PDB file of C-alpha atoms in Angstrom:
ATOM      1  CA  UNK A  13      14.203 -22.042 -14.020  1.00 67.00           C
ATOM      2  CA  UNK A  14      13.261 -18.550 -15.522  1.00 80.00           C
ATOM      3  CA  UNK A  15      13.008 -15.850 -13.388  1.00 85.00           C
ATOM      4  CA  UNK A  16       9.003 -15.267 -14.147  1.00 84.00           C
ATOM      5  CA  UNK A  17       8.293 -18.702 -12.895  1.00 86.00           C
ATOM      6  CA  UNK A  18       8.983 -17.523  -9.555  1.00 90.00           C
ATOM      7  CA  UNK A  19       6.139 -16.723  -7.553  1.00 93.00           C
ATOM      8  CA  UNK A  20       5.160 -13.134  -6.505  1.00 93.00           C
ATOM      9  CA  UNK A  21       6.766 -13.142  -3.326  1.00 94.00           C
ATOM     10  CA  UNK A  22      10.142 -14.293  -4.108  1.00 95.00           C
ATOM     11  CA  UNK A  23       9.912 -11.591  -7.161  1.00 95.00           C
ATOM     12  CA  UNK A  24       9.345  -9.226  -4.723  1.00 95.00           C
ATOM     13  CA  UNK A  25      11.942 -10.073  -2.576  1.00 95.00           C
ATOM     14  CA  UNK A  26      14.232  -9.590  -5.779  1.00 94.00           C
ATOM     15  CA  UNK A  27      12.594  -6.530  -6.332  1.00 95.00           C
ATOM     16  CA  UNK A  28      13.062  -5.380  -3.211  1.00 94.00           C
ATOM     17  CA  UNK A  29      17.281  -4.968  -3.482  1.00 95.00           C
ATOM     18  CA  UNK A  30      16.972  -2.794  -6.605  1.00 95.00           C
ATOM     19  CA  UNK A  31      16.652   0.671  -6.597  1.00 94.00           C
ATOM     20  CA  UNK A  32      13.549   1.984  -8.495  1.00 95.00           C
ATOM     21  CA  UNK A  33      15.397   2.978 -11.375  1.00 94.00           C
ATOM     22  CA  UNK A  34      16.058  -0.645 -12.283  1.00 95.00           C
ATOM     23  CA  UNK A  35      13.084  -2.121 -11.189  1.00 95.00           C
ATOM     24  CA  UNK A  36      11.350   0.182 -13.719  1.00 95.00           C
ATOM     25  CA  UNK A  37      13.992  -0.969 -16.196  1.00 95.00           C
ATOM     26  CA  UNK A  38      13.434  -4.587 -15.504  1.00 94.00           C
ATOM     27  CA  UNK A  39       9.551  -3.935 -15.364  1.00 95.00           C
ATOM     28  CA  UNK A  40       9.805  -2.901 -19.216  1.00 94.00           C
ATOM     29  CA  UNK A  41      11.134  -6.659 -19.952  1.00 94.00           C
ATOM     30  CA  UNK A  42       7.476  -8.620 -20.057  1.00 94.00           C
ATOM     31  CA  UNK A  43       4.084  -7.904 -18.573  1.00 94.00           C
ATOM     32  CA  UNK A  44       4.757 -10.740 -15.306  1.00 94.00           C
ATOM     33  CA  UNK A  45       7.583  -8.593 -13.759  1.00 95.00           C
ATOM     34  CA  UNK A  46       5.477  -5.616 -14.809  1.00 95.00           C
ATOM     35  CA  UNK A  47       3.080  -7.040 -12.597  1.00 95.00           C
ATOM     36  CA  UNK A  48       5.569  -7.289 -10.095  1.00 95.00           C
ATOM     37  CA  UNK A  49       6.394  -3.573 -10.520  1.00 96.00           C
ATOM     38  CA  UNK A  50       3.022  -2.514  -9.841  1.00 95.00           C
ATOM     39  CA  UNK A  51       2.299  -4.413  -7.140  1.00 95.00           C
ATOM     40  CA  UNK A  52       1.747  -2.081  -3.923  1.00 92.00           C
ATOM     41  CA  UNK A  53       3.574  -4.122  -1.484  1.00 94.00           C
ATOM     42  CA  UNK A  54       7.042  -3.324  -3.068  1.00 96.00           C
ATOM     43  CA  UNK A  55       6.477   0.385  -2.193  1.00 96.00           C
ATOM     44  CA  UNK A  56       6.771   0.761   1.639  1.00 96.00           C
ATOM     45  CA  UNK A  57       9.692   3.316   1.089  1.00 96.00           C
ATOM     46  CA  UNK A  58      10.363   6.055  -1.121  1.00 97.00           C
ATOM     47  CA  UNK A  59      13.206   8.636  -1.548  1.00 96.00           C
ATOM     48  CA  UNK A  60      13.841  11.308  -3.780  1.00 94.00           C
ATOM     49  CA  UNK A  61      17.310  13.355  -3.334  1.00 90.00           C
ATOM     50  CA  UNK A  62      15.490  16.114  -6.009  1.00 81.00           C
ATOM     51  CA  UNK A  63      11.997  16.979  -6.731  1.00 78.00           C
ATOM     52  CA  UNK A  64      12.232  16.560 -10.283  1.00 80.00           C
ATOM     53  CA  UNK A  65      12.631  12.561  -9.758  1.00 90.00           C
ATOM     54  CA  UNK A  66       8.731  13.124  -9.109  1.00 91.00           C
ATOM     55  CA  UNK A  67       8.308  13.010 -12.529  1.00 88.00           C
ATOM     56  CA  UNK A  68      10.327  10.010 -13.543  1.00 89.00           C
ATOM     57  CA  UNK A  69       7.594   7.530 -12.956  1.00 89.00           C
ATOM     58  CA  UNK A  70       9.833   4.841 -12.013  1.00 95.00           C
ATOM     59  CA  UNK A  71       7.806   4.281  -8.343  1.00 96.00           C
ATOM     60  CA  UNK A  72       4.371   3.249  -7.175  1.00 95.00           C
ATOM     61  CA  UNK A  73       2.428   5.321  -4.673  1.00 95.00           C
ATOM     62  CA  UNK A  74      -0.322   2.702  -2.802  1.00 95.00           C
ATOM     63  CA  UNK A  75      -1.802   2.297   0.555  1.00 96.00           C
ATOM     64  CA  UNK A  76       1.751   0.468   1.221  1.00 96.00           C
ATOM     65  CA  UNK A  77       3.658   3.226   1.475  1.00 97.00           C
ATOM     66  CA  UNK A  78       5.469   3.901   4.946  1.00 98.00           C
ATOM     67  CA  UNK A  79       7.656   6.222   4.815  1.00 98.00           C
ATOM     68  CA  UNK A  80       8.495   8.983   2.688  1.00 97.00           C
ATOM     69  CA  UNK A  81      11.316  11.238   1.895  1.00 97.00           C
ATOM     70  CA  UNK A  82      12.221  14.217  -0.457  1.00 94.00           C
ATOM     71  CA  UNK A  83      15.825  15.874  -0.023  1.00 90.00           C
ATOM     72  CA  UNK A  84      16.826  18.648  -2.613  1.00 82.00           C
ATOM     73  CA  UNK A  85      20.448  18.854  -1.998  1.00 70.00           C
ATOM     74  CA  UNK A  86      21.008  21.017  -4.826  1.00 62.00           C
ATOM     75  CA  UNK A  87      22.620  23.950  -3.407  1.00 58.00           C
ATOM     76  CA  UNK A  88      22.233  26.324  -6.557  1.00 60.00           C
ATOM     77  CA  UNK A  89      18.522  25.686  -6.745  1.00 60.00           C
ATOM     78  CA  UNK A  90      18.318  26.127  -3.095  1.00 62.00           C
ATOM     79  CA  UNK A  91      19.477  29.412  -2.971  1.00 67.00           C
ATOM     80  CA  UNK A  92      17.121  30.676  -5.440  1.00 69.00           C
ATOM     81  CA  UNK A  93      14.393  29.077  -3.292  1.00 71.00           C
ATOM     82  CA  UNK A  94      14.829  29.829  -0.366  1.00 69.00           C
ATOM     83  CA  UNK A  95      15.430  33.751  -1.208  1.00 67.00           C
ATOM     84  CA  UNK A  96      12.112  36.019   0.069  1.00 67.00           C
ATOM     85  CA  UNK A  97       9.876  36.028  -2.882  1.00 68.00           C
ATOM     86  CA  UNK A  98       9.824  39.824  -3.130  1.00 65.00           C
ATOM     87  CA  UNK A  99      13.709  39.871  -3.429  1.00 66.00           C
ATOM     88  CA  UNK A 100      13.729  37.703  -6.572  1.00 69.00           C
ATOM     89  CA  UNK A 101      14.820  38.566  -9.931  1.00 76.00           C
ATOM     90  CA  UNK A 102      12.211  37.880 -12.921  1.00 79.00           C
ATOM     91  CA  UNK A 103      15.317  34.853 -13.596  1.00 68.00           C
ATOM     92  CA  UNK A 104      15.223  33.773 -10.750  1.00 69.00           C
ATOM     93  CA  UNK A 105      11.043  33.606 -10.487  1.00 71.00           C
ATOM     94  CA  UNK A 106      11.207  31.656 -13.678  1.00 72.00           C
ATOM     95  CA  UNK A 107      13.564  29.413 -12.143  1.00 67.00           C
ATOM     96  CA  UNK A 108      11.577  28.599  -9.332  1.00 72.00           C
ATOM     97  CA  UNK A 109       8.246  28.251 -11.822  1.00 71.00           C
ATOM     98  CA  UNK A 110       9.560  25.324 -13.186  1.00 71.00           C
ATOM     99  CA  UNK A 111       8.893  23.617  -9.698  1.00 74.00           C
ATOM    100  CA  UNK A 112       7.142  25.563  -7.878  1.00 79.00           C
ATOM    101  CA  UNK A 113       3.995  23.341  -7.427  1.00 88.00           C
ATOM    102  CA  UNK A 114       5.590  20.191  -7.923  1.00 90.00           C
ATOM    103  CA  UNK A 115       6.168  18.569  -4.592  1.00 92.00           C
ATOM    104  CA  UNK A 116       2.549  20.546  -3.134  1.00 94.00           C
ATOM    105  CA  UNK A 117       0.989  17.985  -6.416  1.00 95.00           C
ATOM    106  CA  UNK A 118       2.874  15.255  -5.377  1.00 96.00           C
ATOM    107  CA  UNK A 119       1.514  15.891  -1.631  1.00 97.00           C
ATOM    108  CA  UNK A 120      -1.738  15.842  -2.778  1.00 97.00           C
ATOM    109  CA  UNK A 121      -1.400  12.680  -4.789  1.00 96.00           C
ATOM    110  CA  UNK A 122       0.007  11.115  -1.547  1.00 97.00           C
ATOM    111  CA  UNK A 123      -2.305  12.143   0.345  1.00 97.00           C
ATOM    112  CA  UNK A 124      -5.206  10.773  -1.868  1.00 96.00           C
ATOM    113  CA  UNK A 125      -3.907   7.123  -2.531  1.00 96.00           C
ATOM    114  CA  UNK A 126      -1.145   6.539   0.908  1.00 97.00           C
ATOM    115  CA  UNK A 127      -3.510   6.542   4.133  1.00 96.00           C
ATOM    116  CA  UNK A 128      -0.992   4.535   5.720  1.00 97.00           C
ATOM    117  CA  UNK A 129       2.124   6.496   5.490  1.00 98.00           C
ATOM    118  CA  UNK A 130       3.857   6.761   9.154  1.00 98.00           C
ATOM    119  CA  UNK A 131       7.055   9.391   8.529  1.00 98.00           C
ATOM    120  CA  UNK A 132       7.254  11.796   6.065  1.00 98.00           C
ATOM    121  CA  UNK A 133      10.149  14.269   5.740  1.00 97.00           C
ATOM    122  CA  UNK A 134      10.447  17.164   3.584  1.00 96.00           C
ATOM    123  CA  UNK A 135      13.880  19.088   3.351  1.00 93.00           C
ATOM    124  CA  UNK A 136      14.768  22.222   1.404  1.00 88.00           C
ATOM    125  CA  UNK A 137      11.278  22.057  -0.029  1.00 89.00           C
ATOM    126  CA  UNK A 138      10.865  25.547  -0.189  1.00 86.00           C
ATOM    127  CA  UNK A 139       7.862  26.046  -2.314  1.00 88.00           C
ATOM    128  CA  UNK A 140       5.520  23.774   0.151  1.00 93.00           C
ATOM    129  CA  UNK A 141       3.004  25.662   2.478  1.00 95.00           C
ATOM    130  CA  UNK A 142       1.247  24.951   5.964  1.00 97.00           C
ATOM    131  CA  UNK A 143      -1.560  23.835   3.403  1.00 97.00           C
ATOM    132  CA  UNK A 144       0.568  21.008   1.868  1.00 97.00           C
ATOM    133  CA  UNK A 145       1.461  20.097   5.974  1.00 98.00           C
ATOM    134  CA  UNK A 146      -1.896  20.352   6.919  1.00 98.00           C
ATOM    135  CA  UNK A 147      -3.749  18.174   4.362  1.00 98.00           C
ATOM    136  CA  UNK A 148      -1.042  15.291   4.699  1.00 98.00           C
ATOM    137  CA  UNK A 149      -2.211  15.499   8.648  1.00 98.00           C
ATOM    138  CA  UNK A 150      -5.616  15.397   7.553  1.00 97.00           C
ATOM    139  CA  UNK A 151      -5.164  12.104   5.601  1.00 97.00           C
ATOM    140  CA  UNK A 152      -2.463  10.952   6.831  1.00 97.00           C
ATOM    141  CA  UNK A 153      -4.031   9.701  10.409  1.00 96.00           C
ATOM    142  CA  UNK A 154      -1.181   7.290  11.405  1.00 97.00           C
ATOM    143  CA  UNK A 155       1.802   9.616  10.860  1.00 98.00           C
ATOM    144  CA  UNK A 156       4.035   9.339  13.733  1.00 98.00           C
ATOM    145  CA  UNK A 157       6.802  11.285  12.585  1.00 98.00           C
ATOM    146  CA  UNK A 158       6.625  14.458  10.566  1.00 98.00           C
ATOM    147  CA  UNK A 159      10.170  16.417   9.881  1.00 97.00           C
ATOM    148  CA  UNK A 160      10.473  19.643   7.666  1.00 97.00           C
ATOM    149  CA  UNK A 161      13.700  21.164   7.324  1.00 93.00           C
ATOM    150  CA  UNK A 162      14.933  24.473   5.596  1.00 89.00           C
ATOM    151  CA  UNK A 163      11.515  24.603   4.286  1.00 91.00           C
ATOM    152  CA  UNK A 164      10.990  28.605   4.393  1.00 87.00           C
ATOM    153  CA  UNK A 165       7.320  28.805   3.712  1.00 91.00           C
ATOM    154  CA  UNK A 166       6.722  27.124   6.440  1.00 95.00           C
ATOM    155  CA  UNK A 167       5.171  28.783   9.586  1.00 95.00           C
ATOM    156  CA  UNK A 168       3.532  28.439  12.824  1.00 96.00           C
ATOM    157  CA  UNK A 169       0.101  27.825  10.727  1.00 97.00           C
ATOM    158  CA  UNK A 170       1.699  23.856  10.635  1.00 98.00           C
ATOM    159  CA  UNK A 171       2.716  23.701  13.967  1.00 97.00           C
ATOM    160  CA  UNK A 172      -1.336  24.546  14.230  1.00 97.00           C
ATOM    161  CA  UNK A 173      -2.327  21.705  11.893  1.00 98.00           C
ATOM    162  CA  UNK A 174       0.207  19.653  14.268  1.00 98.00           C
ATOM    163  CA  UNK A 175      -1.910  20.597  17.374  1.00 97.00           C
ATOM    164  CA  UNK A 176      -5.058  19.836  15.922  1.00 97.00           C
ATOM    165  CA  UNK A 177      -4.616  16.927  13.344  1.00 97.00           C
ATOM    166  CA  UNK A 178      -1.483  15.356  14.624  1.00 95.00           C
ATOM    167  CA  UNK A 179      -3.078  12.614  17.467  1.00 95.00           C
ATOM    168  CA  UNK A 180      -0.429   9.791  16.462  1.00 97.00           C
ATOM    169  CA  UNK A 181       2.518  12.036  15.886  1.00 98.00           C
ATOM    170  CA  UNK A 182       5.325  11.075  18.185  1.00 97.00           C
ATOM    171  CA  UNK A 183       8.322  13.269  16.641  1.00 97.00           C
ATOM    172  CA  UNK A 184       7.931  16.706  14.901  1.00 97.00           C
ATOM    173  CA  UNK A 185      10.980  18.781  13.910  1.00 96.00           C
ATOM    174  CA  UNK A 186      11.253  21.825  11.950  1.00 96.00           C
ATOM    175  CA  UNK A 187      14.679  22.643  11.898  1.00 94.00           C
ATOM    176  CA  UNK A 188      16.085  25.852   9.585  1.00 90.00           C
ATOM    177  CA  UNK A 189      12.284  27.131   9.081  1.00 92.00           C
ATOM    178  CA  UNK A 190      12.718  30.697   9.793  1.00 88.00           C
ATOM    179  CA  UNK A 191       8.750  31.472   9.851  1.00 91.00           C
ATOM    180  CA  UNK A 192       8.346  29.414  12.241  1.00 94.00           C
ATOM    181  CA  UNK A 193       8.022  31.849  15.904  1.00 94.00           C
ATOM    182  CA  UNK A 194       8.860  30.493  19.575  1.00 93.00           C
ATOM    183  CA  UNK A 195       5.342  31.396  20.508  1.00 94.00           C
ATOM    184  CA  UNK A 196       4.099  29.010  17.896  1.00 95.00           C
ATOM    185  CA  UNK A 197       6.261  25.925  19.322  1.00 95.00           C
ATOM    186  CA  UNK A 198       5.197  26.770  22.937  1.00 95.00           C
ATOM    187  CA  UNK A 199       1.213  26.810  21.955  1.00 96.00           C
ATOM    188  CA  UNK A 200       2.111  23.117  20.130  1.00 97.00           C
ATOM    189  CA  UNK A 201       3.583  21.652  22.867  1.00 96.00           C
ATOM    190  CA  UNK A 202       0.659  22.823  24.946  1.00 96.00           C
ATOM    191  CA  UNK A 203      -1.554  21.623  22.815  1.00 96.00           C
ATOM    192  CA  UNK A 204       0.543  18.202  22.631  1.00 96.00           C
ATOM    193  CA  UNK A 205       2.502  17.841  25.789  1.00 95.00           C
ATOM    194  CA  UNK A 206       3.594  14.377  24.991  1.00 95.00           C
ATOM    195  CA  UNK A 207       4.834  14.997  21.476  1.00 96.00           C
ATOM    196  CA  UNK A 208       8.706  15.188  20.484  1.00 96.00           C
ATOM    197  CA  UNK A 209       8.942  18.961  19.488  1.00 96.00           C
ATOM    198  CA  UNK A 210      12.166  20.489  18.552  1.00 93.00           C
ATOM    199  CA  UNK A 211      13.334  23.513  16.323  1.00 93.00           C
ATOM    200  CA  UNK A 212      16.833  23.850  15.532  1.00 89.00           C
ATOM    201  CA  UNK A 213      18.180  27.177  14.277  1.00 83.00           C
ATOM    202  CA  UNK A 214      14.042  27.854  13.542  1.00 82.00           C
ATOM    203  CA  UNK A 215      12.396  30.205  15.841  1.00 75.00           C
ATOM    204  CA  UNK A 216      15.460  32.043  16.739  1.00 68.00           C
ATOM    205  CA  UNK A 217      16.347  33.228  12.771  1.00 61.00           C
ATOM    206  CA  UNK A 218      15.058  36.228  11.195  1.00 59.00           C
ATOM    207  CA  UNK A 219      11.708  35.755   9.672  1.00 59.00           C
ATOM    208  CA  UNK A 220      10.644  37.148   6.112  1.00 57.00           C
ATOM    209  CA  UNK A 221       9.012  40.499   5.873  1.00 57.00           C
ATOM    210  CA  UNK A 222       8.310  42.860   3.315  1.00 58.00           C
ATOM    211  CA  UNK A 223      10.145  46.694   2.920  1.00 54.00           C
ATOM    212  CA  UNK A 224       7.167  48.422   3.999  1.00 56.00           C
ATOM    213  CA  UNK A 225       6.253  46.065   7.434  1.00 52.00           C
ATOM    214  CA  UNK A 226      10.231  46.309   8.444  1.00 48.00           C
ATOM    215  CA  UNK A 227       9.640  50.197   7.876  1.00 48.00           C
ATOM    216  CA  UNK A 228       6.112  50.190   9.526  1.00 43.00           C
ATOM    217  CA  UNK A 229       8.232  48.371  12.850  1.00 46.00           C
ATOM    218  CA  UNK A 230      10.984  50.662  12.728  1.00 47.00           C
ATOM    219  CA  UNK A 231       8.986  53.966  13.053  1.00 46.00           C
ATOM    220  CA  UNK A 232       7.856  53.444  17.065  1.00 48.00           C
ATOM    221  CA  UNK A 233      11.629  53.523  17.405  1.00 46.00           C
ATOM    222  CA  UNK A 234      12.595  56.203  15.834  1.00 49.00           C
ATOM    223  CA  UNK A 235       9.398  58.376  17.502  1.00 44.00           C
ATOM    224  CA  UNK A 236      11.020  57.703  20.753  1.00 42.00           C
ATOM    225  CA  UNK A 237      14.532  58.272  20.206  1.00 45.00           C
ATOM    226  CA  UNK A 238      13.066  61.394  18.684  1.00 50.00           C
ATOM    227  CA  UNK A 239      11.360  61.899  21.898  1.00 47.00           C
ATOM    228  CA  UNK A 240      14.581  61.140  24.003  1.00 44.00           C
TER     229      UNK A 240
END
């Protein structure tokens, strides 16, 4: 027997133990296991160790989707990203250009076309905002877990969205996101006594802050050890 006489749902079973790499590859073979490729049901899980495997095209977003992950480990990249914007270097601003909206697109798409999705973490996805958090919680009414990590425009403005958007959410951890204020994750778990909340190494690190607002908090000290 040839493999496209097999029905759909044995070829998606098959389908199922390849990574998406090679099920694009085998996709490119003959318009049946194209088919199979497409289909929406093979998608319930996707995960990208780099932001530029966005682009590839070798996956399927659909209303099958489950869960979701997208992990830069690159460490070189990461320390470009995660500097404060105002300390960059024009090199290191053109750096981050060539990225900077790509997961906040991919978000977007996600959130138009996966209504289903029910975990989504994002980690050392520095360019995302509370905006990209916000409208996933919007759309996204069955998310149950929602984990950001080392993602340093994040702030208390998501832990907001949380509050207000997040009814099924059952874990939330923002771990390494130093915008992110102890006064936020009290008013959150307020607002949702019931949810999971932690923050590791979050609320306690030193948020960013331009020259001129550390200078504008510094001057009430010096007046009074003037005065004293």
């Amino acid at each position: 027997m040839h493999l496209t006489q097999l029905n759909q749902e044995c070829l998606l079973h098959l389908f199922s133990f390849l990574d998406k790499d090679s099920r694009r590859s085998l996709s490119l073979t003959c318009h049946r296991l194209r088919e199979v490729f497409l289909d929406p049901r093979l998608w319930n899980l996707l995960h990208f160790s780099s932001p530029c495997q966005l682009r590839w095209g070798n996956f399927v977003l659909g209303p099958s989707l489950r869960h979701l992950a997208i992990c830069w480990y690159s460490s070189r990249v990461l320390k470009v990203c995660n500097i404060e914007d105002w300390l960059k270097s024009s090199f290191q601003r053109d750096i981050c250009s060539k990225h900077e909206k790509l997961v906040s697109s991919f978000l977007a798409h996600v959130c138009r076309t996966c209504p289903n999705l029910l975990s989504l973490t994002l980690s050392g996805c520095a360019h995302i905002t509370d905006q990209d958090v916000v409208s996933v919680l919007r759309s996204c009414g069955r998310l149950r877990r929602l984990r950001l990590e080392n993602c340093v425009r994040i702030t208390d403005g998501s832990l907001r969205g949380v509050a207000a958007h997040g009814a099924s959410l059952e874990e939330v951890r923002v771990d390494f996101c130093r915008n992110i204020t102890q006064a936020g994750l009290r008013r959150c778990q307020e607002a949702r006594p019931l949810l999971g909340l932690s923050a590791e190494r979050s609320a306690g690190m030193i948020p960013d802050s331009e020259p001129d607002e550390k200078e504008v908090l510094r001057r009430p000290l010096q007046k009074v050890l003037q005065v004293s």
